[in-house]
Amino acid sequence: EVQLVESGGGLVQPGRSLRLSCTASGFTFDDYAMHWVRQAPGKGLEWVSGISWSSGAIAYADSVKGRFTVSRDNAKNSLYLQMNSLRPEDTALYYCAKDMSANLYDSGASDYWGLGTLVTVSS
Amino acid sequence: DIQMTQSPSSLSASVGDRVTITCRASQSISKYLNWYQQKPGKAPNLLIYKASTLQTGVPSRFSGSGSGTDFTLTISSLQPEDFATYYCQQSYTTLFTFGPGTKLDI
């Protein structure tokens, strides 16, 4: 059974940093690209970042480019999101999602999702 | 950047109805369009990818069509468990933009 478990969320002050983690199981992690998608309270889905199986291709939404860094450790079956210079508008539930393909350019469809970890940016 | 719009933003329907939701891209995205269903308090669930391919395990009452800029998601006969919010997402570029969502309720 595929499982994605996010962690690392919490309450953080504006301008500070936070690192999210996603631990995967039930599939061959290094065969697939991965994504972070967020959802502000009561709002729609916003794609945040994606990373190919080898970390050779990485992409970010314009809203987080230059502030967030995605990475993965295939040996640990883990995906990460380093979030710096956090803003109140970054407050959201952050989902980790598995792509159907290995490369970002092949699919972009996410067939498995975690339950999310909540990030609240507030003073 | 490619912008995605959906219509309607909300829709009231009844069990057994045939429902169509439209998604439009600001430029051609070929067939790189995905549809998700999200129920309150739950993670999204992939229904259809590449515009018309039904994800494994998704009931056949769901179907997708379209190419270029205009796409539709059709539910042929609404079931009680289908009342949810539906999102389209383009995967033509690596800025995987979602539409704003369509809330389907009774």
Tab-separated table of C-alpha atoms in Angstrom:
chain	number	residue	atom	x	y	z
A	1	GLU	CA	0.000	0.000	0.000
A	2	VAL	CA	1.345	3.383	-1.002
A	3	GLN	CA	1.748	5.753	1.937
A	4	LEU	CA	2.983	9.313	2.047
A	5	VAL	CA	3.410	10.891	5.474
A	6	GLU	CA	4.210	14.571	5.795
A	7	SER	CA	5.741	16.147	8.873
A	8	GLY	CA	7.439	19.332	10.006
A	9	GLY	CA	4.547	21.775	9.931
A	10	GLY	CA	3.734	24.161	12.710
A	11	LEU	CA	3.395	27.781	13.756
A	12	VAL	CA	6.230	30.026	12.611
A	13	GLN	CA	6.783	33.783	12.603
A	14	PRO	CA	6.988	35.725	9.352
A	15	GLY	CA	10.501	35.768	7.940
A	16	ARG	CA	11.498	32.521	9.641
A	17	SER	CA	12.197	29.113	8.125
A	18	LEU	CA	10.656	25.657	8.264
A	19	ARG	CA	11.552	22.323	6.716
A	20	LEU	CA	8.878	19.885	5.688
A	21	SER	CA	9.497	16.187	5.190
A	22	CYS	CA	7.550	13.474	3.419
A	23	THR	CA	8.319	9.822	4.022
A	24	ALA	CA	7.187	7.395	1.338
A	25	SER	CA	6.490	3.684	1.468
A	26	GLY	CA	4.752	1.012	-0.550
A	27	PHE	CA	6.397	1.854	-3.875
A	28	THR	CA	9.845	2.248	-5.395
A	29	PHE	CA	10.454	5.855	-4.435
A	30	ASP	CA	13.286	6.548	-6.864
A	31	ASP	CA	11.131	5.496	-9.827
A	32	TYR	CA	8.867	8.532	-9.552
A	33	ALA	CA	8.823	12.299	-9.569
A	34	MET	CA	7.291	13.968	-6.535
A	35	HIS	CA	5.406	17.180	-5.841
A	36	TRP	CA	4.430	19.549	-3.066
A	37	VAL	CA	0.929	21.042	-3.325
A	38	ARG	CA	-0.615	23.402	-0.795
A	39	GLN	CA	-4.092	24.498	0.144
A	40	ALA	CA	-4.772	27.626	2.156
A	41	PRO	CA	-7.693	27.345	4.600
A	42	GLY	CA	-10.941	27.332	2.659
A	43	LYS	CA	-9.159	27.846	-0.655
A	44	GLY	CA	-8.213	25.823	-3.710
A	45	LEU	CA	-5.175	23.761	-4.558
A	46	GLU	CA	-1.888	25.439	-5.458
A	47	TRP	CA	0.998	23.476	-6.917
A	48	VAL	CA	4.219	24.510	-5.135
A	49	SER	CA	7.132	22.466	-6.433
A	50	GLY	CA	8.097	19.291	-8.266
A	51	ILE	CA	11.247	17.190	-8.500
A	52	SER	CA	12.132	14.393	-10.886
A	53	TRP	CA	13.283	10.965	-9.752
A	54	SER	CA	16.947	11.869	-9.997
A	55	SER	CA	16.599	15.482	-8.824
A	56	GLY	CA	17.764	16.405	-12.317
A	57	ALA	CA	14.649	18.476	-12.991
A	58	ILE	CA	13.142	20.790	-10.413
A	59	ALA	CA	10.379	23.356	-10.766
A	60	TYR	CA	8.745	25.933	-8.525
A	61	ALA	CA	5.649	28.068	-8.571
A	62	ASP	CA	6.436	31.752	-9.059
A	63	SER	CA	4.977	32.467	-5.610
A	64	VAL	CA	7.737	30.485	-3.861
A	65	LYS	CA	10.660	30.691	-6.288
A	66	GLY	CA	13.794	31.907	-4.550
A	67	ARG	CA	12.382	31.181	-1.081
A	68	PHE	CA	11.591	27.442	-1.159
A	69	THR	CA	13.914	24.576	-2.044
A	70	VAL	CA	12.751	21.060	-2.828
A	71	SER	CA	15.031	18.061	-2.442
A	72	ARG	CA	14.851	14.308	-2.073
A	73	ASP	CA	16.913	11.513	-0.575
A	74	ASN	CA	16.147	8.339	-2.465
A	75	ALA	CA	18.126	6.231	0.010
A	76	LYS	CA	15.758	7.393	2.743
A	77	ASN	CA	12.581	7.371	0.608
A	78	SER	CA	12.099	10.980	1.607
A	79	LEU	CA	11.078	14.274	0.034
A	80	TYR	CA	11.795	17.641	1.598
A	81	LEU	CA	10.707	21.248	1.272
A	82	GLN	CA	12.928	23.900	2.817
A	83	MET	CA	10.849	27.044	3.257
A	84	ASN	CA	12.687	30.303	3.974
A	85	SER	CA	11.480	33.886	4.370
A	86	LEU	CA	8.005	32.661	5.193
A	87	ARG	CA	5.053	34.985	4.693
A	88	PRO	CA	1.534	34.942	6.114
A	89	GLU	CA	0.255	33.987	2.654
A	90	ASP	CA	2.265	30.746	2.885
A	91	THR	CA	-0.163	29.556	5.564
A	92	ALA	CA	-1.650	26.341	4.211
A	93	LEU	CA	-1.938	22.590	4.432
A	94	TYR	CA	1.032	21.207	2.524
A	95	TYR	CA	0.546	17.940	0.677
A	96	CYS	CA	3.209	15.612	-0.642
A	97	ALA	CA	2.107	13.872	-3.850
A	98	LYS	CA	3.539	11.099	-6.027
A	99	ASP	CA	3.714	11.650	-9.778
A	100	MET	CA	2.703	8.872	-12.165
A	101	SER	CA	6.024	9.196	-14.011
A	102	ALA	CA	9.712	9.490	-13.257
A	103	ASN	CA	10.230	12.787	-15.002
A	104	LEU	CA	8.425	16.085	-14.547
A	105	TYR	CA	7.945	16.399	-18.298
A	106	ASP	CA	6.140	13.082	-18.749
A	107	SER	CA	3.040	13.339	-16.598
A	108	GLY	CA	2.432	15.848	-13.844
A	109	ALA	CA	-0.562	13.865	-12.634
A	110	SER	CA	-0.407	12.885	-8.963
A	111	ASP	CA	-1.920	9.511	-8.194
A	112	TYR	CA	-1.180	9.324	-4.461
A	113	TRP	CA	-1.303	12.037	-1.828
A	114	GLY	CA	-0.451	12.294	1.838
A	115	LEU	CA	-2.772	13.730	4.450
A	116	GLY	CA	-0.827	16.980	4.619
A	117	THR	CA	0.983	18.985	7.269
A	118	LEU	CA	-0.275	22.396	8.361
A	119	VAL	CA	1.983	25.426	8.214
A	120	THR	CA	0.811	28.596	9.912
A	121	VAL	CA	2.803	31.782	9.443
A	122	SER	CA	1.823	34.380	11.992
A	123	SER	CA	3.354	36.692	14.550
B	1	ASP	CA	2.307	31.275	-17.378
B	2	ILE	CA	-0.731	29.193	-18.255
B	3	GLN	CA	-3.911	30.213	-16.426
B	4	MET	CA	-6.710	27.750	-15.802
B	5	THR	CA	-10.368	28.652	-15.392
B	6	GLN	CA	-13.316	26.449	-14.487
B	7	SER	CA	-17.033	26.866	-14.914
B	8	PRO	CA	-19.255	26.881	-13.134
B	9	SER	CA	-17.612	27.726	-9.820
B	10	SER	CA	-20.442	25.940	-8.051
B	11	LEU	CA	-23.217	23.671	-9.145
B	12	SER	CA	-26.287	22.219	-7.495
B	13	ALA	CA	-27.499	18.886	-8.770
B	14	SER	CA	-29.403	15.790	-7.741
B	15	VAL	CA	-28.617	12.103	-7.568
B	16	GLY	CA	-28.971	10.621	-11.036
B	17	ASP	CA	-28.264	13.883	-12.874
B	18	ARG	CA	-25.749	14.156	-15.690
B	19	VAL	CA	-23.239	16.876	-14.864
B	20	THR	CA	-20.579	18.588	-16.958
B	21	ILE	CA	-17.776	20.772	-15.637
B	22	THR	CA	-15.667	22.840	-18.003
B	23	CYS	CA	-11.998	23.758	-17.717
B	24	ARG	CA	-10.264	26.218	-20.018
B	25	ALA	CA	-6.553	26.923	-20.426
B	26	SER	CA	-5.194	30.325	-21.408
B	27	GLN	CA	-3.158	28.678	-24.173
B	28	SER	CA	-3.048	25.276	-25.800
B	29	ILE	CA	-1.989	22.463	-23.483
B	30	SER	CA	-2.608	19.635	-25.962
B	31	LYS	CA	-4.066	16.780	-23.870
B	32	TYR	CA	-2.068	17.505	-20.699
B	33	LEU	CA	-5.047	18.012	-18.430
B	34	ASN	CA	-5.834	16.168	-15.211
B	35	TRP	CA	-8.982	16.098	-13.059
B	36	TYR	CA	-9.122	15.621	-9.289
B	37	GLN	CA	-11.943	15.191	-6.813
B	38	GLN	CA	-11.596	16.507	-3.265
B	39	LYS	CA	-13.983	15.877	-0.402
B	40	PRO	CA	-13.969	18.047	2.743
B	41	GLY	CA	-11.058	17.264	5.044
B	42	LYS	CA	-9.537	14.804	2.564
B	43	ALA	CA	-6.645	14.828	0.144
B	44	PRO	CA	-7.416	15.172	-3.569
B	45	ASN	CA	-8.054	12.025	-5.596
B	46	LEU	CA	-6.952	11.670	-9.222
B	47	LEU	CA	-9.888	10.878	-11.495
B	48	ILE	CA	-8.635	11.420	-15.039
B	49	TYR	CA	-5.261	12.171	-16.577
B	50	LYS	CA	-4.204	13.254	-20.052
B	51	ALA	CA	-7.685	14.639	-20.596
B	52	SER	CA	-9.526	11.361	-21.044
B	53	THR	CA	-7.738	8.445	-19.391
B	54	LEU	CA	-9.647	7.115	-16.405
B	55	GLN	CA	-7.443	6.448	-13.401
B	56	THR	CA	-7.527	2.875	-12.131
B	57	GLY	CA	-10.355	2.289	-9.696
B	58	VAL	CA	-12.385	5.346	-10.712
B	59	PRO	CA	-15.999	4.526	-11.652
B	60	SER	CA	-16.845	4.592	-15.345
B	61	ARG	CA	-19.546	7.220	-14.807
B	62	PHE	CA	-16.659	9.714	-14.840
B	63	SER	CA	-15.310	10.705	-18.229
B	64	GLY	CA	-13.127	13.431	-19.629
B	65	SER	CA	-12.722	14.965	-23.033
B	66	GLY	CA	-11.104	17.831	-24.851
B	67	SER	CA	-7.791	19.031	-26.186
B	68	GLY	CA	-6.058	22.306	-26.829
B	69	THR	CA	-7.692	24.834	-24.543
B	70	ASP	CA	-11.140	23.429	-23.738
B	71	PHE	CA	-11.856	20.389	-21.591
B	72	THR	CA	-14.831	18.816	-19.878
B	73	LEU	CA	-15.398	16.428	-17.006
B	74	THR	CA	-18.707	14.591	-17.194
B	75	ILE	CA	-20.396	12.535	-14.519
B	76	SER	CA	-23.046	10.495	-16.298
B	77	SER	CA	-25.273	9.726	-13.319
B	78	LEU	CA	-24.484	11.458	-10.037
B	79	GLN	CA	-24.117	9.294	-6.969
B	80	PRO	CA	-24.280	10.566	-3.369
B	81	GLU	CA	-20.510	10.102	-2.964
B	82	ASP	CA	-19.803	12.392	-5.938
B	83	PHE	CA	-20.709	15.570	-4.117
B	84	ALA	CA	-17.316	17.212	-3.747
B	85	THR	CA	-15.061	19.868	-5.256
B	86	TYR	CA	-13.443	19.152	-8.617
B	87	TYR	CA	-10.177	20.642	-9.837
B	88	CYS	CA	-8.514	20.576	-13.211
B	89	GLN	CA	-4.721	20.816	-13.516
B	90	GLN	CA	-2.529	21.396	-16.535
B	91	SER	CA	0.675	19.378	-16.891
B	92	TYR	CA	1.789	20.777	-20.255
B	93	THR	CA	4.394	22.933	-18.570
B	94	THR	CA	6.285	22.267	-15.368
B	95	LEU	CA	4.263	24.952	-13.613
B	96	PHE	CA	1.460	22.504	-12.901
B	97	THR	CA	-1.328	25.030	-12.480
B	98	PHE	CA	-4.643	24.062	-10.922
B	99	GLY	CA	-7.986	25.561	-11.794
B	100	PRO	CA	-9.953	27.342	-9.060
B	101	GLY	CA	-12.295	24.416	-8.506
B	102	THR	CA	-15.971	23.603	-9.003
B	103	LYS	CA	-18.012	22.778	-5.926
B	104	LEU	CA	-20.737	20.265	-6.642
B	105	ASP	CA	-23.474	20.020	-4.072
B	106	ILE	CA	-27.045	19.007	-3.680
